[in-house]
PDB file of C-alpha atoms and ligand atoms in Angstrom:
ATOM      1  CA  MET A 662      15.757   3.123  -9.823  1.00  0.00           C
ATOM      2  CA  LYS A 663      12.439   5.380 -12.399  1.00  0.00           C
ATOM      3  CA  LYS A 664      10.195   6.768 -10.291  1.00  0.00           C
ATOM      4  CA  SER A 665       7.388   5.007 -12.074  1.00  0.00           C
ATOM      5  CA  THR A 666       9.141   1.730 -11.094  1.00  0.00           C
ATOM      6  CA  LYS A 667       9.757   2.583  -7.729  1.00  0.00           C
ATOM      7  CA  GLU A 668       5.929   2.701  -7.198  1.00  0.00           C
ATOM      8  CA  LYS A 669       5.425  -0.212  -8.383  1.00  0.00           C
ATOM      9  CA  GLU A 670       7.128  -2.593  -5.999  1.00  0.00           C
ATOM     10  CA  THR A 671       7.826  -0.343  -3.234  1.00  0.00           C
ATOM     11  CA  ASN A 672      10.185  -2.276   0.004  1.00  0.00           C
ATOM     12  CA  SER A 673      14.195  -1.286  -0.035  1.00  0.00           C
ATOM     13  CA  TRP A 674      16.136  -4.445   0.841  1.00  0.00           C
ATOM     14  CA  ASN A 675      18.947  -4.956   2.978  1.00  0.00           C
ATOM     15  CA  ALA A 676      21.090  -7.937   1.683  1.00  0.00           C
ATOM     16  CA  ASP A 677      22.182  -9.050   5.585  1.00  0.00           C
ATOM     17  CA  ARG A 678      19.562  -8.995   7.129  1.00  0.00           C
ATOM     18  CA  TYR A 679      17.424 -10.322   4.819  1.00  0.00           C
ATOM     19  CA  HIS A 680      20.134 -13.060   4.949  1.00  0.00           C
ATOM     20  CA  LYS A 681      19.887 -13.253   9.095  1.00  0.00           C
ATOM     21  CA  HIS A 682      16.072 -12.433   9.383  1.00  0.00           C
ATOM     22  CA  ALA A 683      14.204 -13.888   5.867  1.00  0.00           C
ATOM     23  CA  HIS A 684      16.454 -17.101   4.786  1.00  0.00           C
ATOM     24  CA  PHE A 685      13.295 -18.799   5.729  1.00  0.00           C
ATOM     25  CA  VAL A 686      11.456 -17.886   2.912  1.00  0.00           C
ATOM     26  CA  SER A 687      14.271 -19.905   0.298  1.00  0.00           C
ATOM     27  CA  GLU A 688      14.305 -22.669   2.404  1.00  0.00           C
ATOM     28  CA  LEU A 689      10.591 -23.184   2.799  1.00  0.00           C
ATOM     29  CA  ALA A 690      10.100 -23.348  -0.801  1.00  0.00           C
ATOM     30  CA  LEU A 691      11.624 -26.105  -2.193  1.00  0.00           C
ATOM     31  CA  PRO A 692       8.478 -27.984  -2.432  1.00  0.00           C
ATOM     32  CA  VAL A 693       7.636 -25.006  -5.514  1.00  0.00           C
ATOM     33  CA  VAL A 694      10.943 -25.876  -7.094  1.00  0.00           C
ATOM     34  CA  ALA A 695       9.888 -29.736  -7.272  1.00  0.00           C
ATOM     35  CA  LEU A 696       6.662 -28.291  -8.808  1.00  0.00           C
ATOM     36  CA  LEU A 697       8.850 -27.227 -11.164  1.00  0.00           C
ATOM     37  CA  ASP A 698      10.352 -29.811 -12.415  1.00  0.00           C
ATOM     38  CA  PRO A 699      13.495 -28.863 -14.337  1.00  0.00           C
ATOM     39  CA  LYS A 700      14.823 -30.755 -16.467  1.00  0.00           C
ATOM     40  CA  GLU A 701      18.482 -30.972 -18.051  1.00  0.00           C
ATOM     41  CA  GLY A 702      18.939 -28.496 -20.970  1.00  0.00           C
ATOM     42  CA  GLU A 703      16.119 -25.427 -19.779  1.00  0.00           C
ATOM     43  CA  LYS A 704      16.545 -21.807 -20.240  1.00  0.00           C
ATOM     44  CA  ILE A 705      14.511 -20.832 -16.657  1.00  0.00           C
ATOM     45  CA  LEU A 706      13.402 -17.012 -16.000  1.00  0.00           C
ATOM     46  CA  ASP A 707      13.814 -16.932 -12.208  1.00  0.00           C
ATOM     47  CA  VAL A 708      11.579 -13.717 -10.725  1.00  0.00           C
ATOM     48  CA  GLY A 709      11.896 -12.314  -8.185  1.00  0.00           C
ATOM     49  CA  CYS A 710      15.984 -13.955  -7.374  1.00  0.00           C
ATOM     50  CA  GLY A 711      17.017 -12.622  -4.513  1.00  0.00           C
ATOM     51  CA  GLU A 712      20.449 -13.066  -3.699  1.00  0.00           C
ATOM     52  CA  GLY A 713      20.036 -16.921  -5.845  1.00  0.00           C
ATOM     53  CA  THR A 714      19.140 -19.176  -3.546  1.00  0.00           C
ATOM     54  CA  LEU A 715      16.513 -20.928  -5.362  1.00  0.00           C
ATOM     55  CA  GLY A 716      17.777 -20.092  -8.906  1.00  0.00           C
ATOM     56  CA  LEU A 717      21.216 -21.637  -8.204  1.00  0.00           C
ATOM     57  CA  GLU A 718      18.746 -24.751  -6.388  1.00  0.00           C
ATOM     58  CA  ILE A 719      17.663 -25.482 -10.007  1.00  0.00           C
ATOM     59  CA  SER A 720      20.653 -24.572 -11.732  1.00  0.00           C
ATOM     60  CA  LYS A 721      21.756 -27.690  -9.937  1.00  0.00           C
ATOM     61  CA  HIS A 722      19.620 -29.630 -12.524  1.00  0.00           C
ATOM     62  CA  GLY A 723      21.670 -28.827 -14.928  1.00  0.00           C
ATOM     63  CA  THR A 724      19.227 -25.522 -16.521  1.00  0.00           C
ATOM     64  CA  GLU A 725      20.669 -22.391 -17.646  1.00  0.00           C
ATOM     65  CA  VAL A 726      18.935 -19.749 -14.984  1.00  0.00           C
ATOM     66  CA  TYR A 727      18.228 -16.267 -15.653  1.00  0.00           C
ATOM     67  CA  GLY A 728      17.143 -14.074 -12.030  1.00  0.00           C
ATOM     68  CA  VAL A 729      15.708 -10.918 -13.004  1.00  0.00           C
ATOM     69  CA  ASP A 730      14.889  -8.676  -9.077  1.00  0.00           C
ATOM     70  CA  LEU A 731      14.191  -5.090  -8.608  1.00  0.00           C
ATOM     71  CA  SER A 732      16.760  -4.527  -5.640  1.00  0.00           C
ATOM     72  CA  PRO A 733      20.255  -3.807  -6.890  1.00  0.00           C
ATOM     73  CA  GLU A 734      21.605  -4.745  -3.383  1.00  0.00           C
ATOM     74  CA  MET A 735      19.796  -8.534  -4.336  1.00  0.00           C
ATOM     75  CA  VAL A 736      21.069  -8.958  -7.672  1.00  0.00           C
ATOM     76  CA  ASN A 737      24.914  -7.910  -6.266  1.00  0.00           C
ATOM     77  CA  GLN A 738      24.268 -10.674  -4.341  1.00  0.00           C
ATOM     78  CA  ALA A 739      22.791 -12.666  -6.239  1.00  0.00           C
ATOM     79  CA  ILE A 740      25.795 -12.305  -8.665  1.00  0.00           C
ATOM     80  CA  ALA A 741      27.998 -12.737  -5.521  1.00  0.00           C
ATOM     81  CA  ASN A 742      27.228 -16.384  -5.018  1.00  0.00           C
ATOM     82  CA  GLY A 743      27.341 -17.142  -9.059  1.00  0.00           C
ATOM     83  CA  LEU A 744      23.919 -16.435 -10.473  1.00  0.00           C
ATOM     84  CA  GLU A 745      23.306 -14.724 -13.489  1.00  0.00           C
ATOM     85  CA  ALA A 746      20.944 -11.751 -13.230  1.00  0.00           C
ATOM     86  CA  GLU A 747      19.959  -8.243 -14.021  1.00  0.00           C
ATOM     87  CA  VAL A 748      18.415  -6.222 -11.752  1.00  0.00           C
ATOM     88  CA  MET A 749      14.376  -5.882 -13.559  1.00  0.00           C
ATOM     89  CA  SER A 750      10.829  -4.708 -12.488  1.00  0.00           C
ATOM     90  CA  ALA A 751       8.642  -8.266 -13.295  1.00  0.00           C
ATOM     91  CA  THR A 752       6.884  -5.170 -15.666  1.00  0.00           C
ATOM     92  CA  GLU A 753       9.019  -3.995 -17.873  1.00  0.00           C
ATOM     93  CA  MET A 754      10.542  -7.746 -18.978  1.00  0.00           C
ATOM     94  CA  PRO A 755      12.057  -7.332 -22.309  1.00  0.00           C
ATOM     95  CA  PHE A 756      11.903 -11.143 -22.683  1.00  0.00           C
ATOM     96  CA  GLU A 757      10.314 -12.622 -26.213  1.00  0.00           C
ATOM     97  CA  GLN A 758       9.613 -16.092 -26.513  1.00  0.00           C
ATOM     98  CA  GLU A 759      12.708 -17.473 -24.303  1.00  0.00           C
ATOM     99  CA  PHE A 760      12.238 -20.010 -21.525  1.00  0.00           C
ATOM    100  CA  ASP A 761      11.035 -23.060 -21.233  1.00  0.00           C
ATOM    101  CA  ALA A 762       9.484 -21.815 -17.287  1.00  0.00           C
ATOM    102  CA  VAL A 763       9.053 -18.531 -15.341  1.00  0.00           C
ATOM    103  CA  PHE A 764      10.260 -19.569 -11.799  1.00  0.00           C
ATOM    104  CA  SER A 765       9.209 -17.018  -9.161  1.00  0.00           C
ATOM    105  CA  ASN A 766       8.750 -17.676  -5.626  1.00  0.00           C
ATOM    106  CA  ALA A 767       7.535 -14.228  -2.281  1.00  0.00           C
ATOM    107  CA  THR A 768       7.364 -11.762  -5.422  1.00  0.00           C
ATOM    108  CA  LEU A 769       4.703 -11.154  -7.134  1.00  0.00           C
ATOM    109  CA  HIS A 770       2.745 -10.175  -4.069  1.00  0.00           C
ATOM    110  CA  TRP A 771       4.734  -7.147  -4.066  1.00  0.00           C
ATOM    111  CA  VAL A 772       4.344  -6.397  -7.784  1.00  0.00           C
ATOM    112  CA  ARG A 773       1.446  -3.360  -7.726  1.00  0.00           C
ATOM    113  CA  GLU A 774       0.635  -4.318 -11.364  1.00  0.00           C
ATOM    114  CA  PRO A 775       0.436  -8.104 -11.153  1.00  0.00           C
ATOM    115  CA  GLU A 776      -1.506  -8.386 -14.718  1.00  0.00           C
ATOM    116  CA  LEU A 777       0.827  -6.349 -15.920  1.00  0.00           C
ATOM    117  CA  ALA A 778       3.489  -8.796 -14.260  1.00  0.00           C
ATOM    118  CA  VAL A 779       1.714 -12.147 -16.019  1.00  0.00           C
ATOM    119  CA  LYS A 780       1.437 -10.354 -19.778  1.00  0.00           C
ATOM    120  CA  HIS A 781       5.066 -10.169 -19.547  1.00  0.00           C
ATOM    121  CA  ILE A 782       5.678 -13.812 -18.274  1.00  0.00           C
ATOM    122  CA  ALA A 783       3.295 -15.162 -20.815  1.00  0.00           C
ATOM    123  CA  LYS A 784       5.914 -13.102 -23.103  1.00  0.00           C
ATOM    124  CA  ALA A 785       8.950 -14.256 -22.392  1.00  0.00           C
ATOM    125  CA  LEU A 786       7.704 -18.202 -22.102  1.00  0.00           C
ATOM    126  CA  LYS A 787       8.150 -20.332 -25.101  1.00  0.00           C
ATOM    127  CA  SER A 788       4.454 -21.553 -26.172  1.00  0.00           C
ATOM    128  CA  GLY A 789       3.476 -25.200 -24.107  1.00  0.00           C
ATOM    129  CA  GLY A 790       5.774 -23.011 -21.544  1.00  0.00           C
ATOM    130  CA  ARG A 791       5.341 -23.583 -17.896  1.00  0.00           C
ATOM    131  CA  PHE A 792       4.634 -20.361 -14.701  1.00  0.00           C
ATOM    132  CA  ILE A 793       5.488 -21.677 -11.513  1.00  0.00           C
ATOM    133  CA  ALA A 794       5.204 -19.381  -9.060  1.00  0.00           C
ATOM    134  CA  GLU A 795       4.207 -19.312  -4.894  1.00  0.00           C
ATOM    135  CA  PHE A 796       3.830 -16.060  -3.510  1.00  0.00           C
ATOM    136  CA  GLY A 797       0.563 -14.862  -1.450  1.00  0.00           C
ATOM    137  CA  GLY A 798      -2.720 -15.768  -1.395  1.00  0.00           C
ATOM    138  CA  GLU A 799      -5.540 -14.656   0.717  1.00  0.00           C
ATOM    139  CA  GLY A 800      -5.614 -13.962   4.233  1.00  0.00           C
ATOM    140  CA  ASN A 801      -1.826 -14.523   3.682  1.00  0.00           C
ATOM    141  CA  VAL A 802      -0.459 -11.954   6.576  1.00  0.00           C
ATOM    142  CA  GLN A 803      -3.576 -10.419   7.736  1.00  0.00           C
ATOM    143  CA  HIS A 804      -2.530 -10.368  11.918  1.00  0.00           C
ATOM    144  CA  ILE A 805       0.333  -8.464  11.067  1.00  0.00           C
ATOM    145  CA  VAL A 806      -1.295  -6.017   7.802  1.00  0.00           C
ATOM    146  CA  MET A 807      -4.301  -5.560  10.948  1.00  0.00           C
ATOM    147  CA  ALA A 808      -1.993  -4.202  13.393  1.00  0.00           C
ATOM    148  CA  MET A 809      -0.514  -1.887  10.714  1.00  0.00           C
ATOM    149  CA  ARG A 810      -3.797  -0.451   9.867  1.00  0.00           C
ATOM    150  CA  THR A 811      -4.450  -0.745  13.766  1.00  0.00           C
ATOM    151  CA  VAL A 812      -1.021   1.834  13.993  1.00  0.00           C
ATOM    152  CA  PHE A 813      -1.295   4.134  10.916  1.00  0.00           C
ATOM    153  CA  GLU A 814      -5.592   4.836  12.918  1.00  0.00           C
ATOM    154  CA  ARG A 815      -3.867   5.423  15.996  1.00  0.00           C
ATOM    155  CA  HIS A 816      -1.656   7.646  14.996  1.00  0.00           C
ATOM    156  CA  PRO A 817      -2.813  10.406  12.150  1.00  0.00           C
ATOM    157  CA  GLU A 818       0.464  11.954  12.468  1.00  0.00           C
ATOM    158  CA  TYR A 819       1.673   9.206   9.811  1.00  0.00           C
ATOM    159  CA  GLY A 820      -0.380   9.794   7.199  1.00  0.00           C
ATOM    160  CA  LYS A 821      -2.233   7.191   4.824  1.00  0.00           C
ATOM    161  CA  PHE A 822      -1.588   3.262   5.169  1.00  0.00           C
ATOM    162  CA  ASP A 823      -0.608   1.733   1.913  1.00  0.00           C
ATOM    163  CA  ASP A 824      -0.589  -1.547   1.712  1.00  0.00           C
ATOM    164  CA  PHE A 825      -0.207  -2.253  -1.004  1.00  0.00           C
ATOM    165  CA  TRP A 826       0.707  -6.386  -1.703  1.00  0.00           C
ATOM    166  CA  PHE A 827      -1.238  -7.757  -3.463  1.00  0.00           C
ATOM    167  CA  PHE A 828      -3.208 -11.505  -1.659  1.00  0.00           C
ATOM    168  CA  PRO A 829      -5.425 -12.374  -4.573  1.00  0.00           C
ATOM    169  CA  THR A 830      -7.399 -15.148  -4.630  1.00  0.00           C
ATOM    170  CA  PRO A 831      -7.404 -19.275  -7.026  1.00  0.00           C
ATOM    171  CA  GLU A 832     -10.218 -17.649  -8.347  1.00  0.00           C
ATOM    172  CA  GLN A 833      -8.800 -14.163  -9.240  1.00  0.00           C
ATOM    173  CA  TYR A 834      -5.284 -15.196  -9.943  1.00  0.00           C
ATOM    174  CA  THR A 835      -7.175 -17.829 -12.627  1.00  0.00           C
ATOM    175  CA  GLN A 836      -8.885 -15.096 -14.704  1.00  0.00           C
ATOM    176  CA  ILE A 837      -5.287 -13.293 -14.765  1.00  0.00           C
ATOM    177  CA  LEU A 838      -3.739 -15.546 -15.875  1.00  0.00           C
ATOM    178  CA  GLU A 839      -6.725 -17.289 -18.809  1.00  0.00           C
ATOM    179  CA  ARG A 840      -6.810 -13.061 -20.085  1.00  0.00           C
ATOM    180  CA  HIS A 841      -2.913 -13.654 -20.892  1.00  0.00           C
ATOM    181  CA  GLY A 842      -3.495 -16.800 -23.119  1.00  0.00           C
ATOM    182  CA  PHE A 843      -2.557 -19.411 -19.626  1.00  0.00           C
ATOM    183  CA  GLU A 844      -4.036 -22.687 -19.090  1.00  0.00           C
ATOM    184  CA  VAL A 845      -3.913 -23.249 -15.043  1.00  0.00           C
ATOM    185  CA  HIS A 846      -2.682 -26.827 -14.291  1.00  0.00           C
ATOM    186  CA  THR A 847      -3.187 -26.093 -10.330  1.00  0.00           C
ATOM    187  CA  ILE A 848      -3.940 -23.194  -7.857  1.00  0.00           C
ATOM    188  CA  GLU A 849      -4.091 -23.719  -4.647  1.00  0.00           C
ATOM    189  CA  LEU A 850      -4.199 -22.032  -1.469  1.00  0.00           C
ATOM    190  CA  ILE A 851      -2.163 -23.053   1.616  1.00  0.00           C
ATOM    191  CA  PRO A 852      -2.192 -21.761   4.963  1.00  0.00           C
ATOM    192  CA  ARG A 853       1.958 -22.000   5.853  1.00  0.00           C
ATOM    193  CA  PRO A 854       2.111 -19.995   9.464  1.00  0.00           C
ATOM    194  CA  THR A 855       5.942 -19.920   9.446  1.00  0.00           C
ATOM    195  CA  PRO A 856       8.239 -19.182  12.719  1.00  0.00           C
ATOM    196  CA  ILE A 857      10.101 -16.357  12.723  1.00  0.00           C
ATOM    197  CA  ASP A 858      12.605 -14.757  14.634  1.00  0.00           C
ATOM    198  CA  ASP A 859      10.639 -12.035  16.176  1.00  0.00           C
ATOM    199  CA  ILE A 860       8.595 -10.186  14.844  1.00  0.00           C
ATOM    200  CA  ALA A 861      10.634  -6.227  14.769  1.00  0.00           C
ATOM    201  CA  HIS A 862      13.814  -8.113  12.852  1.00  0.00           C
ATOM    202  CA  TRP A 863      10.729  -9.566  10.238  1.00  0.00           C
ATOM    203  CA  LEU A 864       9.492  -6.162  10.467  1.00  0.00           C
ATOM    204  CA  ALA A 865      12.032  -4.479   9.625  1.00  0.00           C
ATOM    205  CA  VAL A 866      12.884  -6.243   6.332  1.00  0.00           C
ATOM    206  CA  PHE A 867       9.868  -6.415   5.200  1.00  0.00           C
ATOM    207  CA  THR A 868       7.871  -3.107   5.670  1.00  0.00           C
ATOM    208  CA  ASN A 869      10.173  -0.041   5.126  1.00  0.00           C
ATOM    209  CA  GLY A 870       8.176   0.885   2.487  1.00  0.00           C
ATOM    210  CA  VAL A 871       5.328   0.686   4.125  1.00  0.00           C
ATOM    211  CA  THR A 872       7.590   3.699   6.761  1.00  0.00           C
ATOM    212  CA  GLU A 873      10.001   4.778   4.567  1.00  0.00           C
ATOM    213  CA  HIS A 874       7.659   8.539   4.884  1.00  0.00           C
ATOM    214  CA  LEU A 875       8.517   8.288   8.820  1.00  0.00           C
ATOM    215  CA  GLU A 876      10.987  10.176  11.152  1.00  0.00           C
ATOM    216  CA  SER A 877      13.467   7.693  12.369  1.00  0.00           C
ATOM    217  CA  SER A 878      11.308   7.773  15.402  1.00  0.00           C
ATOM    218  CA  GLN A 879       7.638   7.103  14.448  1.00  0.00           C
ATOM    219  CA  THR A 880       9.387   3.999  12.370  1.00  0.00           C
ATOM    220  CA  GLU A 881      11.062   2.717  16.383  1.00  0.00           C
ATOM    221  CA  GLN A 882       7.136   3.398  17.555  1.00  0.00           C
ATOM    222  CA  PHE A 883       5.679   2.384  15.061  1.00  0.00           C
ATOM    223  CA  ARG A 884       7.438  -1.138  15.300  1.00  0.00           C
ATOM    224  CA  ALA A 885       6.771  -1.366  18.897  1.00  0.00           C
ATOM    225  CA  GLU A 886       3.241  -1.251  18.752  1.00  0.00           C
ATOM    226  CA  VAL A 887       2.591  -3.852  16.049  1.00  0.00           C
ATOM    227  CA  ARG A 888       4.724  -5.344  17.391  1.00  0.00           C
ATOM    228  CA  GLU A 889       2.660  -5.120  20.866  1.00  0.00           C
ATOM    229  CA  ILE A 890      -0.543  -6.055  18.822  1.00  0.00           C
ATOM    230  CA  LEU A 891       0.923  -8.872  17.249  1.00  0.00           C
ATOM    231  CA  LYS A 892       2.144 -10.428  20.463  1.00  0.00           C
ATOM    232  CA  LYS A 893      -1.322 -10.955  21.585  1.00  0.00           C
ATOM    233  CA  THR A 894      -2.122 -12.841  18.569  1.00  0.00           C
ATOM    234  CA  ILE A 895       1.027 -14.719  16.270  1.00  0.00           C
ATOM    235  CA  TYR A 896       2.815 -14.869  19.858  1.00  0.00           C
ATOM    236  CA  THR A 897       3.189 -17.472  22.236  1.00  0.00           C
ATOM    237  CA  THR A 898       5.517 -18.947  24.624  1.00  0.00           C
ATOM    238  CA  GLN A 899       5.925 -22.438  23.951  1.00  0.00           C
ATOM    239  CA  GLU A 900       5.961 -21.545  19.615  1.00  0.00           C
ATOM    240  CA  GLY A 901       7.572 -17.945  19.765  1.00  0.00           C
ATOM    241  CA  TRP A 902       7.030 -15.903  16.773  1.00  0.00           C
ATOM    242  CA  MET A 903       4.765 -17.273  14.033  1.00  0.00           C
ATOM    243  CA  ALA A 904       3.562 -15.200  11.225  1.00  0.00           C
ATOM    244  CA  ASP A 905       0.449 -16.080   9.372  1.00  0.00           C
ATOM    245  CA  TYR A 906       1.645 -16.907   5.812  1.00  0.00           C
ATOM    246  CA  VAL A 907      -1.131 -18.066   3.200  1.00  0.00           C
ATOM    247  CA  ARG A 908       0.707 -18.971   0.252  1.00  0.00           C
ATOM    248  CA  LEU A 909      -0.693 -19.185  -3.427  1.00  0.00           C
ATOM    249  CA  ARG A 910       0.088 -21.858  -5.338  1.00  0.00           C
ATOM    250  CA  VAL A 911       0.440 -22.315  -8.958  1.00  0.00           C
ATOM    251  CA  LYS A 912       1.156 -24.235 -11.762  1.00  0.00           C
ATOM    252  CA  ALA A 913      -0.396 -23.297 -15.457  1.00  0.00           C
ATOM    253  CA  ILE A 914       0.647 -23.416 -18.869  1.00  0.00           C
ATOM    254  CA  LYS A 915       1.132 -21.397 -21.767  1.00  0.00           C
ATOM    255  CA  GLN A 916      -0.809 -22.062 -24.419  1.00  0.00           C
TER     256      GLN A 916
HETATM  257  C1  BEZ B1827       5.204 -12.617   1.934  1.00  0.00           C
HETATM  258  O1  BEZ B1827       3.946 -13.351   2.167  1.00  0.00           O
HETATM  259  O2  BEZ B1827       5.924 -13.133   1.911  1.00  0.00           O
HETATM  260  C2  BEZ B1827       5.112 -11.405   2.025  1.00  0.00           C
HETATM  261  C3  BEZ B1827       4.102 -10.442   2.463  1.00  0.00           C
HETATM  262  C4  BEZ B1827       3.441  -9.198   3.496  1.00  0.00           C
HETATM  263  C5  BEZ B1827       5.761  -8.405   3.504  1.00  0.00           C
HETATM  264  C6  BEZ B1827       6.753 -10.144   3.565  1.00  0.00           C
HETATM  265  C7  BEZ B1827       6.183 -10.957   3.244  1.00  0.00           C
END
């Protein structure tokens, strides 16, 4: 992985752990596939294809789906599952007016240069092509991020807390889209509290970019302390762990 790319989108992915503890990511995305409304014969780019679950679902509609993802582990898994896919950053895609639609689920909040990603998405689309995406919007995982920040503040030896995620408001994202030649058809924030098996697993899957510079004993301590804080805010004995997701769902058309 090139250094410049790693600085843009920071997390490393363990495909087995992701499959075991984060399968809800694709299971809950079927409304976004419905919004895409894939049509037979269409060529569709899946940005952040992960292990290929949604790309394969989209291909059942007689479409040709091409997946890109920054993680070699995920791309290997996607290919093993039957999706055509390649390791690539959303900010470095070479495609030019090739796709009828670009689809993206739970990816664009990881991209450190969101505007550059939208520029490349616009470039990949044919004129009149649609961009259908869902990712974290304003307020997404707010309790979880606050707990992580608190633990970093408690431990100055951890260094700076880098919460690099991009969770825009509909207004902010509309402006970005319009700057790159899109007309926004719909854009909405959708609070979606999401049951998860245990926040310890969620932290292990999703926050290794935050802890990658820590010793393993510090990472363990970090996760344990974050979990203790979150037990008071996103855990109940009735419902268990509930991640405070807020999705930004968008449909935009390239002019
Ligand atoms: C998400 O909204 O999908 C997400 C945000 C931050 C970390 C992990 C997942």
